[in-house]
CSV table of C-alpha atoms in Angstrom, one decimal:
chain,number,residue,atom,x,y,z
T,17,UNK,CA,89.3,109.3,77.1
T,18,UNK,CA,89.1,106.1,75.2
T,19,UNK,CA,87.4,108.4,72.2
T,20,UNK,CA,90.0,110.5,71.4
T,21,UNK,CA,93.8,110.3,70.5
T,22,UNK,CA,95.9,110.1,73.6
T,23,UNK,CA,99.1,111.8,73.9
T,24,UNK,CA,102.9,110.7,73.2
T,25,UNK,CA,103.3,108.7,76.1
T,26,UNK,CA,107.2,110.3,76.8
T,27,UNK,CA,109.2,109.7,80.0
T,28,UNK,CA,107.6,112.1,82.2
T,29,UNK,CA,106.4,110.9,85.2
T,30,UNK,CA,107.8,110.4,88.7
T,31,UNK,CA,105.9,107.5,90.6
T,32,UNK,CA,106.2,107.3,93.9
T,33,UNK,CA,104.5,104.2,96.4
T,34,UNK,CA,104.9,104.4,99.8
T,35,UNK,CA,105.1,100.8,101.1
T,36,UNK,CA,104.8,98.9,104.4
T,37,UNK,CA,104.8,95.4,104.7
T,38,UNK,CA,104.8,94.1,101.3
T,39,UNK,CA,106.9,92.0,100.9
T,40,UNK,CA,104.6,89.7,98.2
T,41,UNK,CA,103.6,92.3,96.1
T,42,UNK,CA,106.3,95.3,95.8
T,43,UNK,CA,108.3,93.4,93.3
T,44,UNK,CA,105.7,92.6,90.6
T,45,UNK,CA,104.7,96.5,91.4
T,46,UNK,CA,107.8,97.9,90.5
T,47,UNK,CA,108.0,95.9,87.6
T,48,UNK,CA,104.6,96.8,86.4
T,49,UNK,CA,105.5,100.4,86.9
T,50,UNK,CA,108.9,100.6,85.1
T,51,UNK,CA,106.5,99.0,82.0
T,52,UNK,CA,104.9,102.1,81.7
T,53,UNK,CA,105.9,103.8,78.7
T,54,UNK,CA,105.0,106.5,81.3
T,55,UNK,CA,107.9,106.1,83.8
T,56,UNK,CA,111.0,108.4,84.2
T,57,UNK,CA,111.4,107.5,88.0
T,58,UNK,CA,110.1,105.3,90.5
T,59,UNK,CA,110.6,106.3,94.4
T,60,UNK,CA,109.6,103.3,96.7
T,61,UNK,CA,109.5,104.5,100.6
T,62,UNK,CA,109.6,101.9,102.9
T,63,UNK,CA,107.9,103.0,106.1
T,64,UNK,CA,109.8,100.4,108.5
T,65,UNK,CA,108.7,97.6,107.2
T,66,UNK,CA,109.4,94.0,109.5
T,67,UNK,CA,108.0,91.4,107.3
T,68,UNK,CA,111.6,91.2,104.8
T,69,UNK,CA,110.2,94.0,102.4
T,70,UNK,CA,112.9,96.3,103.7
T,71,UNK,CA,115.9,93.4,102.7
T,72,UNK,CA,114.3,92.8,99.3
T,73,UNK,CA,114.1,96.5,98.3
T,74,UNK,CA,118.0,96.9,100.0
T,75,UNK,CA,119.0,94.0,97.1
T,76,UNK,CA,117.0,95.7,94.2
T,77,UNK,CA,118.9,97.0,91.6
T,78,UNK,CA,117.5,99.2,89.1
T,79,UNK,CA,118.4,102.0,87.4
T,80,UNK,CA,115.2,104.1,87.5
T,81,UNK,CA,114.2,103.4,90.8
T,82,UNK,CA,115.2,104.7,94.0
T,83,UNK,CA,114.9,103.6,97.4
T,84,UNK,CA,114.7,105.5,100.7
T,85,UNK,CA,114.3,104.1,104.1
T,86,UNK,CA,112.5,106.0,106.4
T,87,UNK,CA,113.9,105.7,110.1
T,88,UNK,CA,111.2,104.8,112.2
T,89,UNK,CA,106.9,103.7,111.1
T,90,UNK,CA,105.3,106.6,110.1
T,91,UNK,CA,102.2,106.1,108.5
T,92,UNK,CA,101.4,106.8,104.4
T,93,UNK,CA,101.2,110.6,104.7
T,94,UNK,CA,104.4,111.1,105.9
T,95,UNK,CA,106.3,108.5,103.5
T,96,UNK,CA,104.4,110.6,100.6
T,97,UNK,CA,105.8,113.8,101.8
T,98,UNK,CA,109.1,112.3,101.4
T,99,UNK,CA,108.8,111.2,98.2
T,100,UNK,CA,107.1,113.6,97.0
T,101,UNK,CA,110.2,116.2,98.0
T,102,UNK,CA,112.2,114.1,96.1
T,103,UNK,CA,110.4,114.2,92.7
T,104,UNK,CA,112.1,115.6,89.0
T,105,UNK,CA,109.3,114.7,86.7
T,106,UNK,CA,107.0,117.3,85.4
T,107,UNK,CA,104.0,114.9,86.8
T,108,UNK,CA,103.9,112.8,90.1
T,109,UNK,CA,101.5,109.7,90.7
T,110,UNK,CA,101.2,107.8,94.0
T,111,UNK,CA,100.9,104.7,93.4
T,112,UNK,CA,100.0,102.2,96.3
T,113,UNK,CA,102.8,98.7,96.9
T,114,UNK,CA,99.7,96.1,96.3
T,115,UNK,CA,98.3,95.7,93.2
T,116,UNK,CA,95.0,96.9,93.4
T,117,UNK,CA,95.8,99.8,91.0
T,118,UNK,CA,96.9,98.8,87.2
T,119,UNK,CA,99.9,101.1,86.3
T,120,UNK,CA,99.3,100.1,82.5
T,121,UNK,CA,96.2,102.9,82.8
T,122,UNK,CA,98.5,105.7,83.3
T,123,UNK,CA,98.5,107.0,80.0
T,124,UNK,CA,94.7,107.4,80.3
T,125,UNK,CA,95.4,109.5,83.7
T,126,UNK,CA,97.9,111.4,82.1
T,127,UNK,CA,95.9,112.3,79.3
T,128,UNK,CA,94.2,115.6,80.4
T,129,UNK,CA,97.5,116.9,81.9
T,130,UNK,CA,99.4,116.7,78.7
T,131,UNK,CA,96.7,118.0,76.8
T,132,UNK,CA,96.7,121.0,79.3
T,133,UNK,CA,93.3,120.6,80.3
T,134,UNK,CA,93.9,119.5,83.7
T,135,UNK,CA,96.7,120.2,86.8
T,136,UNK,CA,95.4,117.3,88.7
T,137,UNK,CA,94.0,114.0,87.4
T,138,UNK,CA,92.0,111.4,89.9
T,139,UNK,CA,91.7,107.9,89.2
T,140,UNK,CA,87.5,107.2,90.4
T,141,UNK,CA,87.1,103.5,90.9
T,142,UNK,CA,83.1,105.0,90.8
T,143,UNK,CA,83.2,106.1,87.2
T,144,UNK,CA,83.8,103.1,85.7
T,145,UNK,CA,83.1,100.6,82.9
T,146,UNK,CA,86.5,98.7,83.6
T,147,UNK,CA,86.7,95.4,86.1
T,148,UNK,CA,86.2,95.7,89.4
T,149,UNK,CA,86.6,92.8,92.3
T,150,UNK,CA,83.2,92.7,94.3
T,151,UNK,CA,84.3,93.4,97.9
T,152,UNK,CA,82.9,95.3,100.7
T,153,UNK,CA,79.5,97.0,101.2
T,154,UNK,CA,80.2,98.9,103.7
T,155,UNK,CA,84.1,99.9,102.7
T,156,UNK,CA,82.2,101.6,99.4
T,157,UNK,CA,79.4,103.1,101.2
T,158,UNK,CA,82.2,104.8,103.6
T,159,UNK,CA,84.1,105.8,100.5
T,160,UNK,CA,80.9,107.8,99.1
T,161,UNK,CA,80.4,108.9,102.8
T,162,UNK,CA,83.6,110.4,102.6
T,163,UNK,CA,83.6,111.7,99.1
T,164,UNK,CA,80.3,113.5,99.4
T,165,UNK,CA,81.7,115.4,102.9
T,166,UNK,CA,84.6,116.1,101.2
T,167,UNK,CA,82.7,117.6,98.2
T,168,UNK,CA,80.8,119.6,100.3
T,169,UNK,CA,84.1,121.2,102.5
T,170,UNK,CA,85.6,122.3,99.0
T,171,UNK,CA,82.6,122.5,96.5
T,172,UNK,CA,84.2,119.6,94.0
T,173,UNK,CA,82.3,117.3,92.7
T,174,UNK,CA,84.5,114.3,92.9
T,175,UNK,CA,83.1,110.6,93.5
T,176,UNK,CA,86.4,108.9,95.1
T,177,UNK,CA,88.2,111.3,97.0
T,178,UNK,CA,89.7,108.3,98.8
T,179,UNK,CA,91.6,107.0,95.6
T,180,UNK,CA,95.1,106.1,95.6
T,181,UNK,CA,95.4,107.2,92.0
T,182,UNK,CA,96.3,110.7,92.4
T,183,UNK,CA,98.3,112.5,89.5
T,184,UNK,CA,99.6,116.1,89.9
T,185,UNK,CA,101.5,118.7,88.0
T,186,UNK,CA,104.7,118.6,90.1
T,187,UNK,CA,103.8,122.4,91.0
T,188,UNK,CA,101.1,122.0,92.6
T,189,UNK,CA,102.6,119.5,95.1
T,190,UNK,CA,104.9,122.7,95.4
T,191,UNK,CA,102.3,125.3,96.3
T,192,UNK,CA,101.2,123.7,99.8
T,193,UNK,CA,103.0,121.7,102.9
T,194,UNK,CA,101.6,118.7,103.7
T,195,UNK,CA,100.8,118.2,107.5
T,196,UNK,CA,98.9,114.6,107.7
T,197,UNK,CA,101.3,111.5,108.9
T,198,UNK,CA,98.8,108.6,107.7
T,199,UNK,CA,95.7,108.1,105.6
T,200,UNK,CA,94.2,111.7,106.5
T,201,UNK,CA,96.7,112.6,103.6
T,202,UNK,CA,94.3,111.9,101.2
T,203,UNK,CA,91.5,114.7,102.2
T,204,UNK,CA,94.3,117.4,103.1
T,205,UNK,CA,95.5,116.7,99.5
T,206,UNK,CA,92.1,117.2,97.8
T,207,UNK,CA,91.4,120.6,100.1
T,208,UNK,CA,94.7,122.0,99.6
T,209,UNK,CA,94.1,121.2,95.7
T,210,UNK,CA,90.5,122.7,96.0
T,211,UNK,CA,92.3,125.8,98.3
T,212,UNK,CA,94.3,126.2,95.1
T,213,UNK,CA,92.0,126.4,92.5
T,214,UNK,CA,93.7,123.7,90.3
T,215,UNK,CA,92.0,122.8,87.6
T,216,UNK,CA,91.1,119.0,88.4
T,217,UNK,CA,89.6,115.9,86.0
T,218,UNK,CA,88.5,112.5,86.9
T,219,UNK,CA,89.5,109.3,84.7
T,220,UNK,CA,87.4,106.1,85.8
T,221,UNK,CA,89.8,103.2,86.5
T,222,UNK,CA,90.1,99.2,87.9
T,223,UNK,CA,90.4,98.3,90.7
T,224,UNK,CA,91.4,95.0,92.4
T,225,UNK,CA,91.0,95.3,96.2
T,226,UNK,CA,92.1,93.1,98.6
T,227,UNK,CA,90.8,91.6,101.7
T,228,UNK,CA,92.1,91.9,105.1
T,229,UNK,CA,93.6,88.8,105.0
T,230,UNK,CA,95.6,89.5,102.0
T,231,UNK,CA,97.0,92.9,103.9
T,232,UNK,CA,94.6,95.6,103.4
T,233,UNK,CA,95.1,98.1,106.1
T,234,UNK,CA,92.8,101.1,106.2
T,235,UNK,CA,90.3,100.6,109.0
T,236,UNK,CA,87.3,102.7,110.9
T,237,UNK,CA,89.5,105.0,112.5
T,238,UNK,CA,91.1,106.2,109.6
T,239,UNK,CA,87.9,107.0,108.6
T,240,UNK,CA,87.3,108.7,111.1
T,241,UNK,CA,90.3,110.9,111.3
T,242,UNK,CA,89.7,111.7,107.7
T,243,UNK,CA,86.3,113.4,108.8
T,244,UNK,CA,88.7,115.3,111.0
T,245,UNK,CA,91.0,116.5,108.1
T,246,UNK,CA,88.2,117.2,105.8
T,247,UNK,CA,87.0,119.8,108.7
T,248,UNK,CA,90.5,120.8,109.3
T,249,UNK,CA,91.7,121.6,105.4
T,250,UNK,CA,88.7,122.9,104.1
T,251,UNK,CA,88.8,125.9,102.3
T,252,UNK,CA,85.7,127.4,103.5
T,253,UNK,CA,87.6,127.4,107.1
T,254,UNK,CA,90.6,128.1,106.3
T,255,UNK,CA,88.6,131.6,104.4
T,256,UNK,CA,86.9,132.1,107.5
T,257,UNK,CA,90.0,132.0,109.8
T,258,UNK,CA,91.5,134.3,107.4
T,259,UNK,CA,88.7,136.6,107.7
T,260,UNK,CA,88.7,136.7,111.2
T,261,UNK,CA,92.4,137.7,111.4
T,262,UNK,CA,91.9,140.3,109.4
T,263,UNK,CA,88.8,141.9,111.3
T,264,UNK,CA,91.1,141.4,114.7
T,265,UNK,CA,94.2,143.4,112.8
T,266,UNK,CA,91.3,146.2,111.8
């Protein structure tokens, strides 16, 4: 996108970050985030957290952002569902509470929605010229794993399904329920998206993971369970179930 004019970058997007348990980073996230020329509204959900997160967001006091409290630890999906439903901007972005993702490259994400090009927009850590910290073998080969399963459940060609940096047209969020409670959100989203037929772009991005030891908290299983949703929200099944119904009701 770098080769072409970008857009007016007006007020119009609602960023939502579900958070648990960070309690060193949320505040310098936030504050990133409202410095988007991007930003109308920021929606932090705090899933429960025990580490003090939960006091520090109850003392935060800004004018664009707004903070809900979920009642008991549900897991990412569910604390996106929330905040999604409580979106007003034309565009939505997840956006996670560490700081692997840069908000200052929302413009760039944004780009083909405000040109009406695009409905959804994913931030691919894979198509990139831009800095990336040197991390995991096997965490990148389980992305592409993923990604390429994914791909072949919906027939997109994506390479990082897995990516927090997700941007939407606020109606497609609207034309689908979202079922998953933790990180199985993000293959649902990309079938139900691919179900849809939204028109979808990639923008490569940064990315500055973290270790374990700094908080990162996606694991095995998840990886596992997103197999599961891939299977479960794929369009090709869901066509086939449908198909079925109808030659029972014939």
């Amino acid at each position: 996108m770098d080769d072409h004019p970008l857009p007016d970058p007006a007020p119009c997007l609602s960023v939502v970050i579900p958070c648990f348990n960070e309690v060193t980073t949320i505040q310098e996230v936030i504050h990133r985030v409202l410095a988007s020329p991007c930003t109308r509204e920021v929606i932090v959900v705090d899933d429960c957290s025990t580490d003090g997160t939960r006091e520090l967001l109850e003392k935060l006091d800004e004018p664009n952002v707004r903070v809900i409290f979920q009642p008991v630890n549900q897991g990412k999906g569910a604390a996106l569902r929330r905040g999604f439903a409580e979106a007003q901007a034309p565009f939505v972005i997840i956006q996670d509470a560490d700081l692997e993702y840069d908000p200052a490259e929302y413009l760039d994400l944004l780009a083909p929605l405000l040109a009406d090009k695009a409905d959804v927009v994913y931030g691919s850590r894979f198509l990139s010229g831009r800095p990336h910290r040197v991390l995991y073998f096997w965490h990148s080969v389980g992305n592409r794993l993923l990604t390429t399963v994914s791909n072949m459940f919906t027939n997109l060609n994506l390479t990082d399904m897995e990516t927090c940096y997700k941007v939407f047209r606020r109606e497609v969020l609207e034309s689908f329920t979202l079922e998953e409670d933790r990180f199985g959100i993000e293959p649902e989203l990309t079938a139900k998206v691919a179900a849809g037929g939204w028109r979808v772009y990639e923008i490569g991005i940064s990315y500055s993971g973290r270790t374990y030891e700094e908080g990162k908290k996606i694991g095995w299983r998840d990886g596992v369970r997103a197999l599961y949703c891939i299977v479960r929200y794929s369009p090709l099944l869901q066509r086939a179930r449908a198909s079925r119904s109808r030659r029972r009701r014939g």
